Coordinates of C-alpha atoms in Angstrom, one line a residue:
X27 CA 0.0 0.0 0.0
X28 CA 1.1 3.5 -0.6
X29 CA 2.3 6.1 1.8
X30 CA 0.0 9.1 -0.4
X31 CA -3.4 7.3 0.4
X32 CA -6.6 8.6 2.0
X33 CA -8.1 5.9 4.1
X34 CA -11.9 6.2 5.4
X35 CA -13.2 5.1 8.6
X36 CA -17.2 5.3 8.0
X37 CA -18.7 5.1 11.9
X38 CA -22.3 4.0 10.4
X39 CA -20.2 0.9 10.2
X40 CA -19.8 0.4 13.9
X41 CA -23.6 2.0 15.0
X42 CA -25.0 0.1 16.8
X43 CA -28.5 -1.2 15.4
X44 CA -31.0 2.1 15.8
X45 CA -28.5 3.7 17.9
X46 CA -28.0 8.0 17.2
X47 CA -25.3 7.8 19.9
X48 CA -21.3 6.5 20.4
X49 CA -20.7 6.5 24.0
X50 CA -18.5 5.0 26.2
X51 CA -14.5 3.6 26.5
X52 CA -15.8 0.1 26.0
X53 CA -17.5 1.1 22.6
X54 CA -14.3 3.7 21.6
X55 CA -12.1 0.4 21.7
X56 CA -14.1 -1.7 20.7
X57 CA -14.2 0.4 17.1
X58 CA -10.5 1.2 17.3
X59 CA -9.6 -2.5 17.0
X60 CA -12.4 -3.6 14.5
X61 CA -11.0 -0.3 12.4
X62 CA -7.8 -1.2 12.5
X63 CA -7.3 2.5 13.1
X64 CA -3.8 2.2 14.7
X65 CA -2.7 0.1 11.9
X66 CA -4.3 2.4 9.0
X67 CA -2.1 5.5 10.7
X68 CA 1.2 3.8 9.7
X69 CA 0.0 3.5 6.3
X70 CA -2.0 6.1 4.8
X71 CA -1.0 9.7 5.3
X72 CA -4.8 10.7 5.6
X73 CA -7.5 9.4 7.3
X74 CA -10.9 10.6 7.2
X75 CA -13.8 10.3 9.9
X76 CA -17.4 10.2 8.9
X77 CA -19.7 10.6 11.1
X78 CA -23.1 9.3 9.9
X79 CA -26.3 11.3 9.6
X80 CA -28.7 11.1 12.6
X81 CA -26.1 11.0 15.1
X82 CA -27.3 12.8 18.6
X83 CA -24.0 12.6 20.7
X84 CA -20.5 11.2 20.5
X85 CA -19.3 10.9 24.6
X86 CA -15.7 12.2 24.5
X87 CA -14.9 9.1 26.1
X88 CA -15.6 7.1 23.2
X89 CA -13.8 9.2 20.9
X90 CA -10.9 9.1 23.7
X91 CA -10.4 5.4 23.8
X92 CA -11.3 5.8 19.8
X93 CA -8.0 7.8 19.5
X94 CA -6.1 6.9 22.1
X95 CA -2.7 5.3 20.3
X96 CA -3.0 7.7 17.5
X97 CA -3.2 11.0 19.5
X98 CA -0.4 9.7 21.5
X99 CA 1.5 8.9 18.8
X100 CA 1.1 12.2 16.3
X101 CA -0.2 14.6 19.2
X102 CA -2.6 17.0 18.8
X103 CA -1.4 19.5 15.8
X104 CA -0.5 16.1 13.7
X105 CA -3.3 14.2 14.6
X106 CA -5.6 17.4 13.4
X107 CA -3.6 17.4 10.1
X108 CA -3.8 13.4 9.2
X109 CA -7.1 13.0 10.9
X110 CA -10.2 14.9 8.8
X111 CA -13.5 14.4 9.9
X112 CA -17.0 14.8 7.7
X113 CA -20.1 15.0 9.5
X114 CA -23.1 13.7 7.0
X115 CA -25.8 15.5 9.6
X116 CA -25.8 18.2 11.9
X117 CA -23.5 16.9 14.8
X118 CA -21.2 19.4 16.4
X119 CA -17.7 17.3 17.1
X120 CA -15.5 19.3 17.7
X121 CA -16.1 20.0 21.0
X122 CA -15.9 16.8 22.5
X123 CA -13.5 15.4 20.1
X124 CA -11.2 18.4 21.5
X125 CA -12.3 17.4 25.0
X126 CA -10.8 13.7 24.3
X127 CA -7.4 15.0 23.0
X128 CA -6.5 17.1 25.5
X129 CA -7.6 14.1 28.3
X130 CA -5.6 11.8 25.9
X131 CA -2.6 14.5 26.1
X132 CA -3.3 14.8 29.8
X133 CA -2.9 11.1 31.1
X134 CA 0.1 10.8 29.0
X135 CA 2.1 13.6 30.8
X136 CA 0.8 12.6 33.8
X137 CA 1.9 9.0 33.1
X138 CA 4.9 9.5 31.5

């Protein structure tokens, strides 16, 4: 595979049936590993998000387990730049995808 790629990551993939919500750190890894996000980070140079119509909440914690390894890996400004996300409805992200990063950015200085 080539380095100059974009790779989507559709989230109506991972809805659960009837669901207009993604909640939870169980759910957030649950997607990264079916997703193969952490892998698809290594090999395309961008990766983008889409957030299916009808969506009424995404918990930062889901999108904080979601993006755990990559966030850590890239940090914030790099992760912003390889990760672009397209909302299909209405849904606001950005406040608690920013809300994740920072807690993701967070533990790891406070870990490490």
């Amino acid at each position: 595979m080539s380095n100059d790629k974009c790779y989507a990551i559709n989230l109506e993939d991972y809805r659960a049936k009837d669901s207009k919500v993604f909640t939870g750190r169980d759910r957030g890894k649950a997607v990264r590993e079916a997703s193969k996000i952490d892998e698809m980070e290594k090999v395309f140079s961008e990766i983008n998000i889409i957030i299916p119509d009808n969506i009424y909440s995404i918990n930062p914690s889901f999108f904080e387990e979601l993006f755990l390894n990559v966030v850590t890996s890239l940090g914030k400004d790099n992760f912003l730049k390889k990760f672009k996300f397209t909302s299909l409805g209405s849904y606001a992200y950005s406040k608690p995808l920013n809300e994740a990063i920072d807690r993701i950015l967070r533990n790891k200085t406070a870990i490490g």
